[in-house]
CSV table of C-alpha atoms (C1' of nucleotides) in Angstrom, one decimal:
chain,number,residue,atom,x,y,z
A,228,UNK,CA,0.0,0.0,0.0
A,229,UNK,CA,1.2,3.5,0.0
A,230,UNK,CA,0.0,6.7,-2.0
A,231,UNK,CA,2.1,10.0,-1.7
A,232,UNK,CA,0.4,12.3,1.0
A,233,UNK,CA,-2.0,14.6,-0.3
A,234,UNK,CA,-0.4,17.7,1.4
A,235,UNK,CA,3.3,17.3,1.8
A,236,UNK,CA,4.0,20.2,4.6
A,237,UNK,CA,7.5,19.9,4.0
A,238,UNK,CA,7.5,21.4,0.6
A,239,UNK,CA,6.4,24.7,1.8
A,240,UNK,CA,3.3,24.9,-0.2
A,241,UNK,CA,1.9,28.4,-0.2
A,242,UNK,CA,-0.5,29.3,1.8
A,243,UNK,CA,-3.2,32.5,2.2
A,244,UNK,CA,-4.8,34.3,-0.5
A,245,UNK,CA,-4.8,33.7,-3.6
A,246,UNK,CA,-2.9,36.6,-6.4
A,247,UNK,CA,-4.5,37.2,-9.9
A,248,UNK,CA,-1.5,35.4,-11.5
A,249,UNK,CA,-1.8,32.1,-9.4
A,250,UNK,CA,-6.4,32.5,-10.2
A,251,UNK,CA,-5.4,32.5,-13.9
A,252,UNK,CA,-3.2,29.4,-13.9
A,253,UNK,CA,-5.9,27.6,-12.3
A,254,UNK,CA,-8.9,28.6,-14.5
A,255,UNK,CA,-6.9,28.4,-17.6
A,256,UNK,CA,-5.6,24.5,-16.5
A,257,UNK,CA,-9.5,23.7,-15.6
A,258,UNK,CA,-11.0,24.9,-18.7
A,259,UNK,CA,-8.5,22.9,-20.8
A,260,UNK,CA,-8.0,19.9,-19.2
A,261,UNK,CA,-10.7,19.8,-16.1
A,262,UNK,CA,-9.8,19.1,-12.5
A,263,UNK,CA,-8.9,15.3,-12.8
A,264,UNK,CA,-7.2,14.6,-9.9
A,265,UNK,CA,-7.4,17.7,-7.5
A,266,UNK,CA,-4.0,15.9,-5.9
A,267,UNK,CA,-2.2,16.3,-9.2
A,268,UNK,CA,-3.6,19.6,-10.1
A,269,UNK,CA,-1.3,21.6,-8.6
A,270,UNK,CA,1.9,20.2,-10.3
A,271,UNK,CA,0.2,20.3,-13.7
A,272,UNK,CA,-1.1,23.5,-13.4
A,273,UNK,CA,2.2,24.5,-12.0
A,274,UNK,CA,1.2,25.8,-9.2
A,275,UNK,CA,2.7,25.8,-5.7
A,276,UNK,CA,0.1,25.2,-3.6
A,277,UNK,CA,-1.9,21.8,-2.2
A,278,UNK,CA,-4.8,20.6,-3.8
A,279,UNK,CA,-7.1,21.0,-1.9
A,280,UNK,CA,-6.3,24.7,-1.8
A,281,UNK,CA,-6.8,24.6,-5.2
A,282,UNK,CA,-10.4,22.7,-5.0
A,283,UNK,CA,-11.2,25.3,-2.6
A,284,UNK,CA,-10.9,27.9,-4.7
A,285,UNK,CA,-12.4,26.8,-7.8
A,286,UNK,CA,-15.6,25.4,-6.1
A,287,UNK,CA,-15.9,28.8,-3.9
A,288,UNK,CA,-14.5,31.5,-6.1
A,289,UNK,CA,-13.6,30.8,-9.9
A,290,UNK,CA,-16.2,28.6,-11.0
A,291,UNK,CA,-17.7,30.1,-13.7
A,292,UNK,CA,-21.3,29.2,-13.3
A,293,UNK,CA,-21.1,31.3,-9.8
A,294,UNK,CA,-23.3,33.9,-9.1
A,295,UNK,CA,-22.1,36.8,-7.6
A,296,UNK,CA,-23.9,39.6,-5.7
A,297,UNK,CA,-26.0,40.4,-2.8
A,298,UNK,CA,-28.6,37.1,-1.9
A,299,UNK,CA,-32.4,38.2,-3.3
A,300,UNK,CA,-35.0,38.3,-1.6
A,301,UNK,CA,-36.4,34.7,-2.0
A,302,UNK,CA,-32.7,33.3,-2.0
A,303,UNK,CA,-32.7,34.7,1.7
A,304,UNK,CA,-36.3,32.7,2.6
A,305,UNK,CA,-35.0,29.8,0.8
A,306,UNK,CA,-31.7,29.3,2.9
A,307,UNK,CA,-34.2,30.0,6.1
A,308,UNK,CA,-36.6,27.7,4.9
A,309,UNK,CA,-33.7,24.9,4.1
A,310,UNK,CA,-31.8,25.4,7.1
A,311,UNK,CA,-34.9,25.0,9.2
A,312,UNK,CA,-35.5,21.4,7.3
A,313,UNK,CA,-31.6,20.4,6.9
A,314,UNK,CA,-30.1,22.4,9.6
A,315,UNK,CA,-26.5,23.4,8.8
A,316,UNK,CA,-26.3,21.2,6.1
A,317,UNK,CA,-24.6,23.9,3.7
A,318,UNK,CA,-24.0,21.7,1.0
A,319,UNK,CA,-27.8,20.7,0.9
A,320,UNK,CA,-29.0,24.2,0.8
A,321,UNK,CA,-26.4,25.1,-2.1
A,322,UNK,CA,-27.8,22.4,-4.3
A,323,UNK,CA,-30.9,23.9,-4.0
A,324,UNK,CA,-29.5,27.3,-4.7
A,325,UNK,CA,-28.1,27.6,-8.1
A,326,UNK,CA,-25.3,29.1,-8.6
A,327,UNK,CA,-24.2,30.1,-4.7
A,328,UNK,CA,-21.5,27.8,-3.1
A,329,UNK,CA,-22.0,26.6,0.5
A,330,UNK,CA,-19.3,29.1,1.9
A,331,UNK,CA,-21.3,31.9,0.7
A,332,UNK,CA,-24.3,30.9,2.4
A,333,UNK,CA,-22.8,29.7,5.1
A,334,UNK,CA,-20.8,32.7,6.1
A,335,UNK,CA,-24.6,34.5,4.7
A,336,UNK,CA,-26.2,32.7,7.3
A,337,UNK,CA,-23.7,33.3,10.4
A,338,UNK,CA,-23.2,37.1,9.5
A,339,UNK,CA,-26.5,38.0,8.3
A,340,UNK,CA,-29.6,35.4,8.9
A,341,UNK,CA,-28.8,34.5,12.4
A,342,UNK,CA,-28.4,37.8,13.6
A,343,UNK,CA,-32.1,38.9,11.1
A,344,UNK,CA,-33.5,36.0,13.3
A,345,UNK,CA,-32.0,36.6,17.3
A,346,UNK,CA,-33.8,40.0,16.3
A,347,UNK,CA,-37.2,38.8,15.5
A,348,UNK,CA,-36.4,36.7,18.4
A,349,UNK,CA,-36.7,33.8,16.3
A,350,UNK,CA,-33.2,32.4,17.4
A,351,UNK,CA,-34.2,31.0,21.3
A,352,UNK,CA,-35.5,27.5,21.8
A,353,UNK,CA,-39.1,28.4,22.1
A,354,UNK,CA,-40.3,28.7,25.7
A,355,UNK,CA,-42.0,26.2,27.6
A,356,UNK,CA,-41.4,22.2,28.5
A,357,UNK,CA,-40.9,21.5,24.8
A,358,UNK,CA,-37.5,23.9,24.8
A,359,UNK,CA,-34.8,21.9,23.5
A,360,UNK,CA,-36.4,19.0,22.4
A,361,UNK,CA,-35.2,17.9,19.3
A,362,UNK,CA,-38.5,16.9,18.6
A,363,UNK,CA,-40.7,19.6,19.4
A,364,UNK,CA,-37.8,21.8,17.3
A,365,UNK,CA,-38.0,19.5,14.3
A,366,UNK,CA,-42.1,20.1,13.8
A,367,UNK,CA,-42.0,23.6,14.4
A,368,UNK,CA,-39.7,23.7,11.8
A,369,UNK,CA,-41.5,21.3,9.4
A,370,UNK,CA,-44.8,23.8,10.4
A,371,UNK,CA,-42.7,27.3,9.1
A,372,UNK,CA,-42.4,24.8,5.5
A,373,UNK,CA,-46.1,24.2,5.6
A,374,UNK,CA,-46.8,27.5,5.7
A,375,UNK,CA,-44.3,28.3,2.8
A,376,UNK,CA,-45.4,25.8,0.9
A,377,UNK,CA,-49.2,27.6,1.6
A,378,UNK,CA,-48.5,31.1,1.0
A,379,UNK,CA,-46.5,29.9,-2.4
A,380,UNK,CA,-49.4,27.5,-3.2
A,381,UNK,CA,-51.6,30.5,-2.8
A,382,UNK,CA,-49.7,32.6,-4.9
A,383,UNK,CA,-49.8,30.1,-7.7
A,384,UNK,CA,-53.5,29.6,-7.7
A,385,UNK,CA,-53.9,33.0,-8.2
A,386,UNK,CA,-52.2,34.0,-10.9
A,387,UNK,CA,-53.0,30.8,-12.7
A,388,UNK,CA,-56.7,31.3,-12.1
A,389,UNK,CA,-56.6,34.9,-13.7
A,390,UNK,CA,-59.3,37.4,-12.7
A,391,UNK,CA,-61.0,35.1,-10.9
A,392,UNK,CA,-58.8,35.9,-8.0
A,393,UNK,CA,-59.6,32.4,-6.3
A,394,UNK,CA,-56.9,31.0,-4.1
A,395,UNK,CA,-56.1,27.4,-3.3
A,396,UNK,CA,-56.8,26.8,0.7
A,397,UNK,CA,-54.4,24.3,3.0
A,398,UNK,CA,-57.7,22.0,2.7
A,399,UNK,CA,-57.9,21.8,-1.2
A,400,UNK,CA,-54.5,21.6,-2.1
A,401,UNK,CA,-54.3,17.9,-1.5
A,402,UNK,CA,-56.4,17.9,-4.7
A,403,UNK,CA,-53.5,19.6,-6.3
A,404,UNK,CA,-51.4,16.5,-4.9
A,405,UNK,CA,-53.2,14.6,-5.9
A,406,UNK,CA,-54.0,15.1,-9.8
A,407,UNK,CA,-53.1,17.8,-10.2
A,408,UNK,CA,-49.4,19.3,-11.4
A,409,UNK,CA,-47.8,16.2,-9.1
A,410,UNK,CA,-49.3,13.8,-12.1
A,411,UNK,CA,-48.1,15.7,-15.2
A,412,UNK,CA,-44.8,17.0,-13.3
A,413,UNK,CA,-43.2,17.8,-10.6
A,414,UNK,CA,-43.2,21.4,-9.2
A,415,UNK,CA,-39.9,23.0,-9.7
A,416,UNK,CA,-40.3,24.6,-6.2
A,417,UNK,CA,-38.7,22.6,-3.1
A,418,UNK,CA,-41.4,23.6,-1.0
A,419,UNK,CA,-44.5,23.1,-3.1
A,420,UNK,CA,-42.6,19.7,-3.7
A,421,UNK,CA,-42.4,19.2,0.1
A,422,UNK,CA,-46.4,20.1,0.2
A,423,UNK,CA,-47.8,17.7,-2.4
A,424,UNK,CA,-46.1,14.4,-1.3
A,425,UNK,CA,-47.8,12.2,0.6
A,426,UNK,CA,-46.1,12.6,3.7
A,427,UNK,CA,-47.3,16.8,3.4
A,428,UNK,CA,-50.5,15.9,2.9
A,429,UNK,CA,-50.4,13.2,6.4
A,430,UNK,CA,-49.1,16.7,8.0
A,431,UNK,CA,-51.7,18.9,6.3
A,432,UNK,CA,-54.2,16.5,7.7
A,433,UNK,CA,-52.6,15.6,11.0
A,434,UNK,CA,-53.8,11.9,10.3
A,435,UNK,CA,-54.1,9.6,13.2
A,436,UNK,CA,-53.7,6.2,11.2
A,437,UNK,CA,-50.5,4.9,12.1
A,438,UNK,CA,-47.4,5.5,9.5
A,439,UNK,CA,-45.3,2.6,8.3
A,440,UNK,CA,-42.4,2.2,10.2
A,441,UNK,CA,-39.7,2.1,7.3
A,442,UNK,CA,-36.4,2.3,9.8
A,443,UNK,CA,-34.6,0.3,11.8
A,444,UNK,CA,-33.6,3.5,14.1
A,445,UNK,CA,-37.2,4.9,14.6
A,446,UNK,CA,-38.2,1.2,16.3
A,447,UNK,CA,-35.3,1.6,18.4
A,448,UNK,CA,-36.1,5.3,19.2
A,449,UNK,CA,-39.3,4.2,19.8
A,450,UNK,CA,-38.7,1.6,22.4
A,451,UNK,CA,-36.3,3.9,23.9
A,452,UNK,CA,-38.5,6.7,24.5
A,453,UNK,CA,-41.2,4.2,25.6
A,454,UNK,CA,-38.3,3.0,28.6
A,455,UNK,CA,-37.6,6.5,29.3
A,456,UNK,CA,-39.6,8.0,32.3
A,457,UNK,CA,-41.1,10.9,30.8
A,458,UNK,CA,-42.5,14.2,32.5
A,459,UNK,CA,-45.1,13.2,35.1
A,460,UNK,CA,-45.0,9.6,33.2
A,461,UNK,CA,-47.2,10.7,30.5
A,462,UNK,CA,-47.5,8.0,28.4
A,463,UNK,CA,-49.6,9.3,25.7
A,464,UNK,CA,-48.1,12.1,25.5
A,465,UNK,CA,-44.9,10.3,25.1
A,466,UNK,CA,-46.8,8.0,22.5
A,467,UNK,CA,-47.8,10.8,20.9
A,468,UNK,CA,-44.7,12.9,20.1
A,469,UNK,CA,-42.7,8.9,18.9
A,470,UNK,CA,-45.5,9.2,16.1
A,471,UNK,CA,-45.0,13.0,15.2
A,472,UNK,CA,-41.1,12.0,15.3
A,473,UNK,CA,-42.0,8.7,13.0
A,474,UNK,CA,-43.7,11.1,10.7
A,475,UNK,CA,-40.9,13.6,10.3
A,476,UNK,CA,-38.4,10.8,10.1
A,477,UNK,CA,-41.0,9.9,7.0
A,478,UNK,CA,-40.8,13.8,5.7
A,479,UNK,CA,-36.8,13.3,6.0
A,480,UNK,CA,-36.9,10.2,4.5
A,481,UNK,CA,-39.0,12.0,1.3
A,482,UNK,CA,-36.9,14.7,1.0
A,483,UNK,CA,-34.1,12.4,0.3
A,484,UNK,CA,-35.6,10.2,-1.7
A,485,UNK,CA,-37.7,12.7,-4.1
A,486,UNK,CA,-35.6,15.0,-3.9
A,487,UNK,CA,-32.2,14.0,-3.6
A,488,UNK,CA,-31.4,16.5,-0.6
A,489,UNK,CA,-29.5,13.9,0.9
A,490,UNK,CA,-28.1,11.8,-1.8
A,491,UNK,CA,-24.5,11.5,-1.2
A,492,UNK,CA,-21.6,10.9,0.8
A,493,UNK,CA,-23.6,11.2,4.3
A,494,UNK,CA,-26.4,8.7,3.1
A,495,UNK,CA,-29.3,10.2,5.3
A,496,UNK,CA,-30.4,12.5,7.7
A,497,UNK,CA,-32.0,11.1,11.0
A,498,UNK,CA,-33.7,13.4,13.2
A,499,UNK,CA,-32.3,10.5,15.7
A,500,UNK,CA,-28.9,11.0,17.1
A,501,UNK,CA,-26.9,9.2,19.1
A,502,UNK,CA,-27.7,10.0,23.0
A,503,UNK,CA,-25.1,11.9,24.0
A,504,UNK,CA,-25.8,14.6,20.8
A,505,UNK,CA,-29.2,15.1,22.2
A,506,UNK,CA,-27.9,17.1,24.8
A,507,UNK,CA,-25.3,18.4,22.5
A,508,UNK,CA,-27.6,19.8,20.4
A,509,UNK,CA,-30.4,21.2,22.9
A,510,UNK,CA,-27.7,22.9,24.2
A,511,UNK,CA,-25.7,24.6,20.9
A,512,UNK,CA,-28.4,24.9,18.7
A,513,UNK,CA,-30.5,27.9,19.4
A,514,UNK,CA,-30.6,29.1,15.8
A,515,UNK,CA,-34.2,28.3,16.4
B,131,DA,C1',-6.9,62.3,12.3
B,132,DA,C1',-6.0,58.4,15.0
B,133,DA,C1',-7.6,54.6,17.7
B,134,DT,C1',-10.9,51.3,18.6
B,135,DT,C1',-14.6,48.3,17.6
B,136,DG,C1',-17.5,45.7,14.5
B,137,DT,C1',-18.3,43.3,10.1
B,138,DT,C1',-17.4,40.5,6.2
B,139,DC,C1',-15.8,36.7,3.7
B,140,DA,C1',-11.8,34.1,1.6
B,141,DA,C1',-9.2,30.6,3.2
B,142,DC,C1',-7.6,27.2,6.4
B,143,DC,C1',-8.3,23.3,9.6
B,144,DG,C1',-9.9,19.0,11.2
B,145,DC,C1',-12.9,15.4,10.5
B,146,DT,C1',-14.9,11.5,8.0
B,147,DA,C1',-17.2,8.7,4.3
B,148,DC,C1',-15.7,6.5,0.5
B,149,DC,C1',-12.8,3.8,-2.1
B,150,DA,C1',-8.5,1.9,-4.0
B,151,DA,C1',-4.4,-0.8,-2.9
C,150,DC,C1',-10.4,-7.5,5.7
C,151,DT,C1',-7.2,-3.7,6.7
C,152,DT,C1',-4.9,0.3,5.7
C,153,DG,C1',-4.3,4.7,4.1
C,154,DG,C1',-5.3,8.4,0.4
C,155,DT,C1',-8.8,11.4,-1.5
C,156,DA,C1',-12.5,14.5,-1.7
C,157,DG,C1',-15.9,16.9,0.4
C,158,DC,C1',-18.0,18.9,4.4
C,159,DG,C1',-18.8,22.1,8.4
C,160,DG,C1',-16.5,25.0,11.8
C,161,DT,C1',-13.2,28.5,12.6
C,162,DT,C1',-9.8,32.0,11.8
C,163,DG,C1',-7.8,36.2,10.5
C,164,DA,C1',-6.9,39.9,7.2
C,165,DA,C1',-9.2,43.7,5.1
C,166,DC,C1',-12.4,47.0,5.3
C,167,DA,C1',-16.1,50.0,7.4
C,168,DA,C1',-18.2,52.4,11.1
C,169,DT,C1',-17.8,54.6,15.4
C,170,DT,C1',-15.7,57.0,19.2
DNA sequence: AAATTGTTCAACCGCTACCAA
DNA sequence: CTTGGTAGCGGTTGAACAATT
């Protein structure tokens, strides 16, 4: 066995920002011959610096197809829409954005959004027994898609429905699952895509049958939860918030799966970590 | 005008899933 | 099956610039 390091730190590499002369050797090498090996880049391209560097750069700075300029609007909703879904999941939200890299909207979202949000006082676990739970956190964040996914449904009724003025309400737009757009095509818009699968419409309707159980880790979640000694040993409640867990698991599950949110080197997302992150994360995240 | 504080963002660091040897 | 390299990710840093005192 036995590749050459990626990095060799004893060839004093440069380091730091990057100079006009050393951007042009890399875009001209790319556009010629493509990345190939980001490893051997660097020595082709006859630069002096590691390839990774190089990677960096290209991906977050040169690319051509990158857009520049301040985030819109509906770029900014979008990447507080996504983030409440995926969490810091930059690389998620960029897919969904075209053209912005996952640094841009990650350092957006630490030195813009976040602080947009603590203002509203959007950015503290919401008050009451629920604060911190992963769960409770998770649906209240699945609720600020549903009413996305309304308001834009709304707006696309409207102006398909001319002068009639007549808008599609939460109760109807199962229709519009149903056979409507979701037959013919798929709406290009994550959210309205979110809203007609089945598992938006089980939300929309707050259905009490039972949903298929389709991982391993919810059952063991489950009977976790069930051996855990709740609050005043409610068990229904308890019962309750495993099935509104199972049910977002199910939204996860969709997103991934219709829309390729999670496709990928980190397989899924599971709104069920490992013990020990619970805490973790009751305690770091207060982004919402 | 100078010093201090705050903000932005490009680039680096460390970690890890994936995959080749 | 094990080991180790690669690529990609999220978190963090620090230089450059802007605003404030």
């Amino acid at each position: 066995m036995g590749r050459a390091p990626c990095c060799d730190r004893t060839k004093g590499l440069k380091k730091g920002p990057w100079t006009s002369e050393e951007d042009k050797l890399l875009v001209d090498y790319i556009q010629s011959n493509g990345h190939g090996s980001w490893r051997l880049l660097p020595k082709l391209a006859g630069l002096n610096r590691c390839g990774k560097s190089c990677r960096l750069r290209w991906t977050n700075y040169l690319r051509p197809d990158i857009k520049r300029g301040p985030f819109s609007p509906e770029e900014q909703k979008s990447i507080v829409q996504l983030h409440a879904i995926v969490g810091n999941k930059w690389s998620m939200i960029a897919a969904q954005l075209p053209g912005r890299t996952d640094n841009e909207i990650k350092n957006y979202w630490n030195t813009h959004l976040k602080k947009q949000l603590r203002r509203m006082g959007l950015a503290e676990p919401p008050p009451g027994p629920a604060a911190g739970c992963p769960a409770a956190r998770h649906m209240a964040q699945w609720e600020t898609a549903r009413l996305e996914a309304e308001a834009r449904l709304s707006l696309l009724a409207s102006s398909s429905s001319g002068a009639t003025g007549t808008t599609i309400s939460a109760s109807s737009s199962s229709t519009f699952a149903a056979g409507g757009e979701k037959a013919a095509s798929k709406p290009a818009d994550i959210f309205l895509r979110l809203w007609s699968s089945d598992i938006g419409d089980s939300f929309r309707r707050k259905a009490a049958a039972p949903a298929p159980v389709r991982r391993n880790d919810v059952v063991i979640i489950k009977q976790e939860a069930q051996a855990l000694p709740g609050p005043g040993d409610d068990s229904s409640a308890a019962s309750n918030e495993t099935e509104a867990l199972e049910e977002y698991q199910m939204f996860l599950d969709f997103a991934g799966e219709e829309l390729g949110l999670f496709h990928g080197r980190h397989g899924g997302f599971s709104l069920f970590p490992p013990h020990d992150d619970v805490l973790a994360e009751a305690s770091l995240d207060t982004a919402f």
